[in-house]
Amino acid sequence: MTTALASRHSMPFVRVELVILSAVGDRLSVLLGRREGPPYAGRWAVPGGVLRIDLDRDLDDAARRVCRERLRAEVPALRQVRTVGGPGRDPRAPWALSVVYRGLVAGVDAAPGKRIEALRWSPVDEIAGERLAFDHAQLVAESAARLREEVERLELPFDALPPAFTLTELQSHCETLLGRALDKSSFRRRVDDRELLEPVIGEMRTGAYRPAQLYRARKEKG
Amino acid sequence: MTTALASRHSMPFVRVELVILSAVGDRLSVLLGRREGPPYAGRWAVPGGVLRIDLDRDLDDAARRVCRERLRAEVPALRQVRTVGGPGRDPRAPWALSVVYRGLVAGVDAAPGKRIEALRWSPVDEIAGERLAFDHAQLVAESAARLREEVERLELPFDALPPAFTLTELQSHCETLLGRALDKSSFRRRVDDRELLEPVIGEMRTGAYRPAQLYRARKEKG
DNA sequence: TGAATAGTGTCTGTTAGACATTATCCA
DNA sequence: TGGATAATGTCTAACAGACACTATTCA
């Protein structure tokens, strides 16, 4: 054994998989695409794509490109979850490695892109019965768990919120992501103590009944 | 564009890097190896190796193999930290992807393995001045930060502890990993509340002065 | 005025840090 | 007996959940 050059060993099939999450109705849901061709043709899977070393400057960049190509959408807040790999994960290659990213979006503004027949939102708590292609059920479960941990720690989902929002809207959104109710007083106190928000002075949401103060994320905070 | 086969696109150079941490003296330190050959010959770096799709059944398996080959040691508690990639990371390849694992060990039982001239422990809080090869300084910083978060949450470093230990030894070890002092009473109460340990009945550490109860990790806990 | 939503106040239990105190061993 | 270490107890502050209460708007 001497020097290990890049060319001495076969390299794995490297992909990026996107677990795009959103609050749909009142459930945390994941964006699934129906696979147009084999393998697993007709089955639902998380969108993903091959790493392109001629195009991608790093992994975050690869995730953004795959997002544009598959979903025709820009998704901020793409975060790496983890990397899985092994033989038998993907019949197209003897050894497949996938870097998993999760995204969080507000609306359903994606359109089926390359090699995706249809898109659909599915509640993450029902993916066990979805029979997703590959090992995607596990990837979705892990990504959703990670997101929920972040929201529990009050890392607020600003990327999935409008530029200005009321505290009730913020709380309601967090409740949907977490899948559980939050206490209003406690929630407001915790948000306030951490100085995560600043009021948009003068601006109020004037819907039915009493108007509500609008807030936005403080830039210096997460 | 049609089907993306594994062979249609060039794949990156895929490696596994090992950030092996340990409490050396009273400082959290990282195991560095001096590079025998180019690139960065003579510079210090974290040990790592190329993914072998003919040998490795998954990424955890690859990390264990690289650990055996480079360090001639078995390291339990190898955990994936994150994956980095991009052009320019490694002059041996146009695009290099590294899956970073961190390990935690008790003693310095490793010996220089393949393609490593010498091994050395360096305090993680001084890596800024070490001028490590590649982007390894950042990888070490991230791995140490993640370990410290876990210890703060009282995910105890059982893999770096003897089978039985006193509470003082456990606390002292955690203090070294964290780089800060912990309150004895509070530490014991927190450990106790979580039911992480069980006493080794009858067994005491009988050093100087008052003997101390020995404990071991409860199997059902982390 | 009453329904609906926005916003605040109070109580309580849990947790953990700070620090004192007791317990047990050896020289 | 005194020094050193082990183990426990007490006080307090911070924090968050539960829940009641006030405030403001519209029909």
PDB file of N, CA and C in Angstrom, chain B residues 45-132:
ATOM      1  N   ALA B  45      -2.398  16.764  11.017  1.00  0.00           N
ATOM      2  CA  ALA B  45      -3.765  16.644  10.522  1.00  0.00           C
ATOM      3  C   ALA B  45      -4.485  15.584  11.336  1.00  0.00           C
ATOM      4  N   VAL B  46      -5.772  15.616  11.212  1.00  0.00           N
ATOM      5  CA  VAL B  46      -6.603  14.582  11.819  1.00  0.00           C
ATOM      6  C   VAL B  46      -6.480  13.326  10.970  1.00  0.00           C
ATOM      7  N   PRO B  47      -6.405  12.138  11.579  1.00  0.00           N
ATOM      8  CA  PRO B  47      -6.290  10.935  10.759  1.00  0.00           C
ATOM      9  C   PRO B  47      -7.557  10.695   9.944  1.00  0.00           C
ATOM     10  N   GLY B  48      -7.392  10.095   8.804  1.00  0.00           N
ATOM     11  CA  GLY B  48      -8.534   9.817   7.933  1.00  0.00           C
ATOM     12  C   GLY B  48      -8.135   8.848   6.859  1.00  0.00           C
ATOM     13  N   GLY B  49      -9.095   8.451   6.058  1.00  0.00           N
ATOM     14  CA  GLY B  49      -8.788   7.515   4.990  1.00  0.00           C
ATOM     15  C   GLY B  49      -9.882   7.505   3.951  1.00  0.00           C
ATOM     16  N   VAL B  50      -9.579   6.868   2.853  1.00  0.00           N
ATOM     17  CA  VAL B  50     -10.500   6.829   1.722  1.00  0.00           C
ATOM     18  C   VAL B  50     -11.609   5.806   1.983  1.00  0.00           C
ATOM     19  N   LEU B  51     -12.809   6.161   1.596  1.00  0.00           N
ATOM     20  CA  LEU B  51     -13.914   5.202   1.657  1.00  0.00           C
ATOM     21  C   LEU B  51     -13.628   4.054   0.700  1.00  0.00           C
ATOM     22  N   ARG B  52     -13.792   2.840   1.182  1.00  0.00           N
ATOM     23  CA  ARG B  52     -13.558   1.654   0.350  1.00  0.00           C
ATOM     24  C   ARG B  52     -14.879   0.937   0.144  1.00  0.00           C
ATOM     25  N   ILE B  53     -15.446   1.111  -1.054  1.00  0.00           N
ATOM     26  CA  ILE B  53     -16.765   0.522  -1.281  1.00  0.00           C
ATOM     27  C   ILE B  53     -16.677  -0.998  -1.384  1.00  0.00           C
ATOM     28  N   ASP B  54     -15.450  -1.504  -1.530  1.00  0.00           N
ATOM     29  CA  ASP B  54     -15.315  -2.959  -1.571  1.00  0.00           C
ATOM     30  C   ASP B  54     -15.190  -3.547  -0.161  1.00  0.00           C
ATOM     31  N   LEU B  55     -14.972  -2.712   0.824  1.00  0.00           N
ATOM     32  CA  LEU B  55     -14.763  -3.207   2.194  1.00  0.00           C
ATOM     33  C   LEU B  55     -15.828  -2.737   3.173  1.00  0.00           C
ATOM     34  N   ASP B  56     -16.321  -1.525   2.993  1.00  0.00           N
ATOM     35  CA  ASP B  56     -17.163  -0.911   4.016  1.00  0.00           C
ATOM     36  C   ASP B  56     -18.638  -1.171   3.739  1.00  0.00           C
ATOM     37  N   ARG B  57     -19.347  -1.625   4.770  1.00  0.00           N
ATOM     38  CA  ARG B  57     -20.760  -1.920   4.599  1.00  0.00           C
ATOM     39  C   ARG B  57     -21.644  -0.708   4.852  1.00  0.00           C
ATOM     40  N   ASP B  58     -21.096   0.264   5.552  1.00  0.00           N
ATOM     41  CA  ASP B  58     -21.778   1.550   5.717  1.00  0.00           C
ATOM     42  C   ASP B  58     -20.754   2.546   6.218  1.00  0.00           C
ATOM     43  N   LEU B  59     -21.180   3.755   6.525  1.00  0.00           N
ATOM     44  CA  LEU B  59     -20.215   4.793   6.904  1.00  0.00           C
ATOM     45  C   LEU B  59     -19.624   4.539   8.279  1.00  0.00           C
ATOM     46  N   ASP B  60     -20.449   4.070   9.219  1.00  0.00           N
ATOM     47  CA  ASP B  60     -19.913   3.744  10.545  1.00  0.00           C
ATOM     48  C   ASP B  60     -18.828   2.682  10.417  1.00  0.00           C
ATOM     49  N   ASP B  61     -19.093   1.720   9.560  1.00  0.00           N
ATOM     50  CA  ASP B  61     -18.126   0.654   9.326  1.00  0.00           C
ATOM     51  C   ASP B  61     -16.826   1.217   8.730  1.00  0.00           C
ATOM     52  N   ALA B  62     -16.977   2.148   7.818  1.00  0.00           N
ATOM     53  CA  ALA B  62     -15.791   2.772   7.218  1.00  0.00           C
ATOM     54  C   ALA B  62     -14.976   3.504   8.284  1.00  0.00           C
ATOM     55  N   ALA B  63     -15.659   4.189   9.172  1.00  0.00           N
ATOM     56  CA  ALA B  63     -14.952   4.923  10.229  1.00  0.00           C
ATOM     57  C   ALA B  63     -14.167   3.954  11.115  1.00  0.00           C
ATOM     58  N   ARG B  64     -14.786   2.825  11.444  1.00  0.00           N
ATOM     59  CA  ARG B  64     -14.087   1.839  12.279  1.00  0.00           C
ATOM     60  C   ARG B  64     -12.866   1.275  11.562  1.00  0.00           C
ATOM     61  N   ARG B  65     -13.005   1.002  10.277  1.00  0.00           N
ATOM     62  CA  ARG B  65     -11.875   0.449   9.532  1.00  0.00           C
ATOM     63  C   ARG B  65     -10.721   1.444   9.463  1.00  0.00           C
ATOM     64  N   VAL B  66     -11.048   2.685   9.143  1.00  0.00           N
ATOM     65  CA  VAL B  66      -9.997   3.707   9.066  1.00  0.00           C
ATOM     66  C   VAL B  66      -9.306   3.837  10.421  1.00  0.00           C
ATOM     67  N   CYS B  67     -10.078   3.744  11.472  1.00  0.00           N
ATOM     68  CA  CYS B  67      -9.524   3.832  12.816  1.00  0.00           C
ATOM     69  C   CYS B  67      -8.523   2.700  13.064  1.00  0.00           C
ATOM     70  N   ARG B  68      -8.895   1.499  12.650  1.00  0.00           N
ATOM     71  CA  ARG B  68      -7.992   0.361  12.821  1.00  0.00           C
ATOM     72  C   ARG B  68      -6.735   0.544  11.995  1.00  0.00           C
ATOM     73  N   GLU B  69      -6.903   0.961  10.756  1.00  0.00           N
ATOM     74  CA  GLU B  69      -5.747   1.053   9.862  1.00  0.00           C
ATOM     75  C   GLU B  69      -4.790   2.170  10.262  1.00  0.00           C
ATOM     76  N   ARG B  70      -5.330   3.314  10.617  1.00  0.00           N
ATOM     77  CA  ARG B  70      -4.478   4.465  10.897  1.00  0.00           C
ATOM     78  C   ARG B  70      -3.948   4.455  12.318  1.00  0.00           C
ATOM     79  N   LEU B  71      -4.757   3.992  13.238  1.00  0.00           N
ATOM     80  CA  LEU B  71      -4.386   4.111  14.654  1.00  0.00           C
ATOM     81  C   LEU B  71      -4.129   2.764  15.306  1.00  0.00           C
ATOM     82  N   ARG B  72      -4.384   1.679  14.564  1.00  0.00           N
ATOM     83  CA  ARG B  72      -4.232   0.344  15.147  1.00  0.00           C
ATOM     84  C   ARG B  72      -4.990   0.244  16.461  1.00  0.00           C
ATOM     85  N   ALA B  73      -6.171   0.775  16.467  1.00  0.00           N
ATOM     86  CA  ALA B  73      -6.959   0.753  17.703  1.00  0.00           C
ATOM     87  C   ALA B  73      -8.445   0.651  17.372  1.00  0.00           C
ATOM     88  N   GLU B  74      -9.174   0.043  18.291  1.00  0.00           N
ATOM     89  CA  GLU B  74     -10.632   0.008  18.185  1.00  0.00           C
ATOM     90  C   GLU B  74     -11.174   1.153  19.031  1.00  0.00           C
ATOM     91  N   VAL B  75     -12.005   1.969  18.438  1.00  0.00           N
ATOM     92  CA  VAL B  75     -12.591   3.074  19.174  1.00  0.00           C
ATOM     93  C   VAL B  75     -14.108   2.926  19.152  1.00  0.00           C
ATOM     94  N   PRO B  76     -14.708   2.660  20.315  1.00  0.00           N
ATOM     95  CA  PRO B  76     -16.171   2.668  20.331  1.00  0.00           C
ATOM     96  C   PRO B  76     -16.616   4.124  20.324  1.00  0.00           C
ATOM     97  N   ALA B  77     -17.907   4.351  20.301  1.00  0.00           N
ATOM     98  CA  ALA B  77     -18.430   5.718  20.414  1.00  0.00           C
ATOM     99  C   ALA B  77     -17.970   6.604  19.275  1.00  0.00           C
ATOM    100  N   LEU B  78     -17.779   6.034  18.109  1.00  0.00           N
ATOM    101  CA  LEU B  78     -17.564   6.871  16.933  1.00  0.00           C
ATOM    102  C   LEU B  78     -18.918   7.402  16.497  1.00  0.00           C
ATOM    103  N   ARG B  79     -19.008   8.712  16.392  1.00  0.00           N
ATOM    104  CA  ARG B  79     -20.284   9.300  15.986  1.00  0.00           C
ATOM    105  C   ARG B  79     -20.091  10.271  14.837  1.00  0.00           C
ATOM    106  N   GLN B  80     -21.006  10.216  13.884  1.00  0.00           N
ATOM    107  CA  GLN B  80     -20.904  11.112  12.753  1.00  0.00           C
ATOM    108  C   GLN B  80     -21.193  12.547  13.181  1.00  0.00           C
ATOM    109  N   VAL B  81     -20.354  13.456  12.746  1.00  0.00           N
ATOM    110  CA  VAL B  81     -20.525  14.868  13.108  1.00  0.00           C
ATOM    111  C   VAL B  81     -21.195  15.611  11.958  1.00  0.00           C
ATOM    112  N   ARG B  82     -20.519  15.629  10.814  1.00  0.00           N
ATOM    113  CA  ARG B  82     -21.154  16.196   9.637  1.00  0.00           C
ATOM    114  C   ARG B  82     -20.292  15.890   8.416  1.00  0.00           C
ATOM    115  N   THR B  83     -20.738  16.322   7.273  1.00  0.00           N
ATOM    116  CA  THR B  83     -20.046  16.038   6.035  1.00  0.00           C
ATOM    117  C   THR B  83     -19.704  17.349   5.347  1.00  0.00           C
ATOM    118  N   VAL B  84     -18.463  17.460   4.908  1.00  0.00           N
ATOM    119  CA  VAL B  84     -18.045  18.656   4.191  1.00  0.00           C
ATOM    120  C   VAL B  84     -17.584  18.238   2.800  1.00  0.00           C
ATOM    121  N   GLY B  85     -17.658  19.162   1.879  1.00  0.00           N
ATOM    122  CA  GLY B  85     -17.216  18.839   0.526  1.00  0.00           C
ATOM    123  C   GLY B  85     -17.044  20.082  -0.304  1.00  0.00           C
ATOM    124  N   GLY B  86     -16.224  19.945  -1.328  1.00  0.00           N
ATOM    125  CA  GLY B  86     -16.031  21.059  -2.233  1.00  0.00           C
ATOM    126  C   GLY B  86     -14.750  20.897  -3.030  1.00  0.00           C
ATOM    127  N   PRO B  87     -14.608  21.684  -4.073  1.00  0.00           N
ATOM    128  CA  PRO B  87     -13.345  21.684  -4.798  1.00  0.00           C
ATOM    129  C   PRO B  87     -12.314  22.439  -3.969  1.00  0.00           C
ATOM    130  N   GLY B  88     -11.074  22.099  -4.114  1.00  0.00           N
ATOM    131  CA  GLY B  88     -10.038  22.850  -3.418  1.00  0.00           C
ATOM    132  C   GLY B  88      -9.808  22.429  -1.989  1.00  0.00           C
ATOM    133  N   ARG B  89     -10.563  21.458  -1.508  1.00  0.00           N
ATOM    134  CA  ARG B  89     -10.337  20.999  -0.140  1.00  0.00           C
ATOM    135  C   ARG B  89      -9.101  20.107  -0.069  1.00  0.00           C
ATOM    136  N   ASP B  90      -8.845  19.389  -1.157  1.00  0.00           N
ATOM    137  CA  ASP B  90      -7.759  18.416  -1.167  1.00  0.00           C
ATOM    138  C   ASP B  90      -7.121  18.428  -2.556  1.00  0.00           C
ATOM    139  N   PRO B  91      -5.850  18.772  -2.656  1.00  0.00           N
ATOM    140  CA  PRO B  91      -5.209  18.889  -3.972  1.00  0.00           C
ATOM    141  C   PRO B  91      -5.122  17.567  -4.733  1.00  0.00           C
ATOM    142  N   ARG B  92      -5.387  16.453  -4.057  1.00  0.00           N
ATOM    143  CA  ARG B  92      -5.319  15.169  -4.763  1.00  0.00           C
ATOM    144  C   ARG B  92      -6.507  14.931  -5.669  1.00  0.00           C
ATOM    145  N   ALA B  93      -7.555  15.718  -5.501  1.00  0.00           N
ATOM    146  CA  ALA B  93      -8.767  15.470  -6.279  1.00  0.00           C
ATOM    147  C   ALA B  93      -9.450  16.785  -6.585  1.00  0.00           C
ATOM    148  N   PRO B  94     -10.177  16.834  -7.715  1.00  0.00           N
ATOM    149  CA  PRO B  94     -10.868  18.075  -8.052  1.00  0.00           C
ATOM    150  C   PRO B  94     -12.011  18.405  -7.094  1.00  0.00           C
ATOM    151  N   TRP B  95     -12.545  17.393  -6.453  1.00  0.00           N
ATOM    152  CA  TRP B  95     -13.690  17.624  -5.554  1.00  0.00           C
ATOM    153  C   TRP B  95     -13.584  16.579  -4.460  1.00  0.00           C
ATOM    154  N   ALA B  96     -13.455  17.012  -3.223  1.00  0.00           N
ATOM    155  CA  ALA B  96     -13.253  16.079  -2.111  1.00  0.00           C
ATOM    156  C   ALA B  96     -14.381  16.198  -1.099  1.00  0.00           C
ATOM    157  N   LEU B  97     -14.911  15.044  -0.731  1.00  0.00           N
ATOM    158  CA  LEU B  97     -15.988  14.984   0.257  1.00  0.00           C
ATOM    159  C   LEU B  97     -15.478  14.203   1.455  1.00  0.00           C
ATOM    160  N   SER B  98     -15.657  14.754   2.649  1.00  0.00           N
ATOM    161  CA  SER B  98     -15.220  14.071   3.869  1.00  0.00           C
ATOM    162  C   SER B  98     -16.372  13.929   4.835  1.00  0.00           C
ATOM    163  N   VAL B  99     -16.617  12.690   5.256  1.00  0.00           N
ATOM    164  CA  VAL B  99     -17.574  12.437   6.330  1.00  0.00           C
ATOM    165  C   VAL B  99     -16.778  12.435   7.627  1.00  0.00           C
ATOM    166  N   VAL B 100     -17.130  13.343   8.530  1.00  0.00           N
ATOM    167  CA  VAL B 100     -16.357  13.524   9.757  1.00  0.00           C
ATOM    168  C   VAL B 100     -16.982  12.726  10.896  1.00  0.00           C
ATOM    169  N   TYR B 101     -16.167  11.923  11.553  1.00  0.00           N
ATOM    170  CA  TYR B 101     -16.586  11.193  12.742  1.00  0.00           C
ATOM    171  C   TYR B 101     -15.778  11.684  13.921  1.00  0.00           C
ATOM    172  N   ARG B 102     -16.416  11.680  15.098  1.00  0.00           N
ATOM    173  CA  ARG B 102     -15.651  11.980  16.298  1.00  0.00           C
ATOM    174  C   ARG B 102     -15.683  10.758  17.205  1.00  0.00           C
ATOM    175  N   GLY B 103     -14.567  10.519  17.876  1.00  0.00           N
ATOM    176  CA  GLY B 103     -14.480   9.436  18.845  1.00  0.00           C
ATOM    177  C   GLY B 103     -14.044   9.983  20.175  1.00  0.00           C
ATOM    178  N   LEU B 104     -14.279   9.209  21.204  1.00  0.00           N
ATOM    179  CA  LEU B 104     -13.844   9.619  22.546  1.00  0.00           C
ATOM    180  C   LEU B 104     -13.196   8.408  23.191  1.00  0.00           C
ATOM    181  N   VAL B 105     -11.969   8.562  23.611  1.00  0.00           N
ATOM    182  CA  VAL B 105     -11.242   7.434  24.190  1.00  0.00           C
ATOM    183  C   VAL B 105     -10.666   7.824  25.546  1.00  0.00           C
ATOM    184  N   ALA B 106     -10.327   6.797  26.302  1.00  0.00           N
ATOM    185  CA  ALA B 106      -9.794   7.039  27.637  1.00  0.00           C
ATOM    186  C   ALA B 106      -8.289   7.285  27.562  1.00  0.00           C
ATOM    187  N   GLY B 107      -7.570   6.316  27.047  1.00  0.00           N
ATOM    188  CA  GLY B 107      -6.118   6.406  27.116  1.00  0.00           C
ATOM    189  C   GLY B 107      -5.481   6.601  25.764  1.00  0.00           C
ATOM    190  N   VAL B 108      -4.197   6.709  25.782  1.00  0.00           N
ATOM    191  CA  VAL B 108      -3.415   6.962  24.578  1.00  0.00           C
ATOM    192  C   VAL B 108      -2.865   5.617  24.113  1.00  0.00           C
ATOM    193  N   ASP B 109      -3.776   4.743  23.670  1.00  0.00           N
ATOM    194  CA  ASP B 109      -3.357   3.398  23.317  1.00  0.00           C
ATOM    195  C   ASP B 109      -3.202   3.214  21.816  1.00  0.00           C
ATOM    196  N   ALA B 110      -3.128   4.319  21.087  1.00  0.00           N
ATOM    197  CA  ALA B 110      -3.006   4.225  19.639  1.00  0.00           C
ATOM    198  C   ALA B 110      -1.532   4.247  19.233  1.00  0.00           C
ATOM    199  N   ALA B 111      -1.245   3.586  18.137  1.00  0.00           N
ATOM    200  CA  ALA B 111       0.100   3.595  17.577  1.00  0.00           C
ATOM    201  C   ALA B 111       0.011   4.080  16.143  1.00  0.00           C
ATOM    202  N   PRO B 112       1.004   4.780  15.668  1.00  0.00           N
ATOM    203  CA  PRO B 112       0.956   5.274  14.291  1.00  0.00           C
ATOM    204  C   PRO B 112       0.752   4.129  13.323  1.00  0.00           C
ATOM    205  N   GLY B 113      -0.223   4.259  12.454  1.00  0.00           N
ATOM    206  CA  GLY B 113      -0.516   3.219  11.477  1.00  0.00           C
ATOM    207  C   GLY B 113      -0.062   3.656  10.111  1.00  0.00           C
ATOM    208  N   LYS B 114      -0.784   3.177   9.117  1.00  0.00           N
ATOM    209  CA  LYS B 114      -0.399   3.440   7.744  1.00  0.00           C
ATOM    210  C   LYS B 114      -0.282   4.927   7.433  1.00  0.00           C
ATOM    211  N   ARG B 115       0.811   5.293   6.874  1.00  0.00           N
ATOM    212  CA  ARG B 115       1.027   6.635   6.353  1.00  0.00           C
ATOM    213  C   ARG B 115       0.920   7.745   7.397  1.00  0.00           C
ATOM    214  N   ILE B 116       1.268   7.410   8.631  1.00  0.00           N
ATOM    215  CA  ILE B 116       1.341   8.430   9.669  1.00  0.00           C
ATOM    216  C   ILE B 116       2.700   8.316  10.340  1.00  0.00           C
ATOM    217  N   GLU B 117       3.393   9.428  10.377  1.00  0.00           N
ATOM    218  CA  GLU B 117       4.743   9.457  10.912  1.00  0.00           C
ATOM    219  C   GLU B 117       4.752   9.406  12.425  1.00  0.00           C
ATOM    220  N   ALA B 118       3.903  10.207  13.015  1.00  0.00           N
ATOM    221  CA  ALA B 118       3.898  10.331  14.469  1.00  0.00           C
ATOM    222  C   ALA B 118       2.508  10.751  14.912  1.00  0.00           C
ATOM    223  N   LEU B 119       2.196  10.447  16.155  1.00  0.00           N
ATOM    224  CA  LEU B 119       0.916  10.843  16.725  1.00  0.00           C
ATOM    225  C   LEU B 119       1.179  11.762  17.903  1.00  0.00           C
ATOM    226  N   ARG B 120       0.203  12.616  18.164  1.00  0.00           N
ATOM    227  CA  ARG B 120       0.388  13.581  19.224  1.00  0.00           C
ATOM    228  C   ARG B 120      -0.979  14.100  19.655  1.00  0.00           C
ATOM    229  N   TRP B 121      -1.100  14.359  20.944  1.00  0.00           N
ATOM    230  CA  TRP B 121      -2.338  14.953  21.443  1.00  0.00           C
ATOM    231  C   TRP B 121      -2.154  16.457  21.554  1.00  0.00           C
ATOM    232  N   SER B 122      -3.165  17.166  21.117  1.00  0.00           N
ATOM    233  CA  SER B 122      -3.098  18.626  21.193  1.00  0.00           C
ATOM    234  C   SER B 122      -4.399  19.153  21.798  1.00  0.00           C
ATOM    235  N   PRO B 123      -4.329  20.047  22.759  1.00  0.00           N
ATOM    236  CA  PRO B 123      -5.560  20.595  23.358  1.00  0.00           C
ATOM    237  C   PRO B 123      -6.436  21.255  22.299  1.00  0.00           C
ATOM    238  N   VAL B 124      -7.712  20.934  22.314  1.00  0.00           N
ATOM    239  CA  VAL B 124      -8.598  21.452  21.265  1.00  0.00           C
ATOM    240  C   VAL B 124      -8.711  22.964  21.320  1.00  0.00           C
ATOM    241  N   ASP B 125      -8.508  23.548  22.496  1.00  0.00           N
ATOM    242  CA  ASP B 125      -8.650  24.995  22.579  1.00  0.00           C
ATOM    243  C   ASP B 125      -7.421  25.730  22.064  1.00  0.00           C
ATOM    244  N   GLU B 126      -6.449  24.974  21.578  1.00  0.00           N
ATOM    245  CA  GLU B 126      -5.267  25.617  21.006  1.00  0.00           C
ATOM    246  C   GLU B 126      -5.083  25.291  19.526  1.00  0.00           C
ATOM    247  N   ILE B 127      -6.083  24.657  18.918  1.00  0.00           N
ATOM    248  CA  ILE B 127      -5.904  24.275  17.524  1.00  0.00           C
ATOM    249  C   ILE B 127      -5.843  25.473  16.605  1.00  0.00           C
ATOM    250  N   ALA B 128      -6.372  26.610  17.068  1.00  0.00           N
ATOM    251  CA  ALA B 128      -6.303  27.807  16.217  1.00  0.00           C
ATOM    252  C   ALA B 128      -4.855  28.124  15.856  1.00  0.00           C
ATOM    253  N   GLY B 129      -3.949  27.883  16.785  1.00  0.00           N
ATOM    254  CA  GLY B 129      -2.548  28.181  16.526  1.00  0.00           C
ATOM    255  C   GLY B 129      -1.768  27.020  15.940  1.00  0.00           C
ATOM    256  N   GLU B 130      -2.457  25.933  15.628  1.00  0.00           N
ATOM    257  CA  GLU B 130      -1.750  24.726  15.180  1.00  0.00           C
ATOM    258  C   GLU B 130      -1.506  24.700  13.674  1.00  0.00           C
ATOM    259  N   ARG B 131      -2.259  25.490  12.933  1.00  0.00           N
ATOM    260  CA  ARG B 131      -2.140  25.492  11.476  1.00  0.00           C
ATOM    261  C   ARG B 131      -2.252  24.075  10.912  1.00  0.00           C
ATOM    262  N   LEU B 132      -3.345  23.423  11.184  1.00  0.00           N
ATOM    263  CA  LEU B 132      -3.551  22.058  10.707  1.00  0.00           C
ATOM    264  C   LEU B 132      -3.709  22.027   9.188  1.00  0.00           C
TER     265      LEU B 132
END
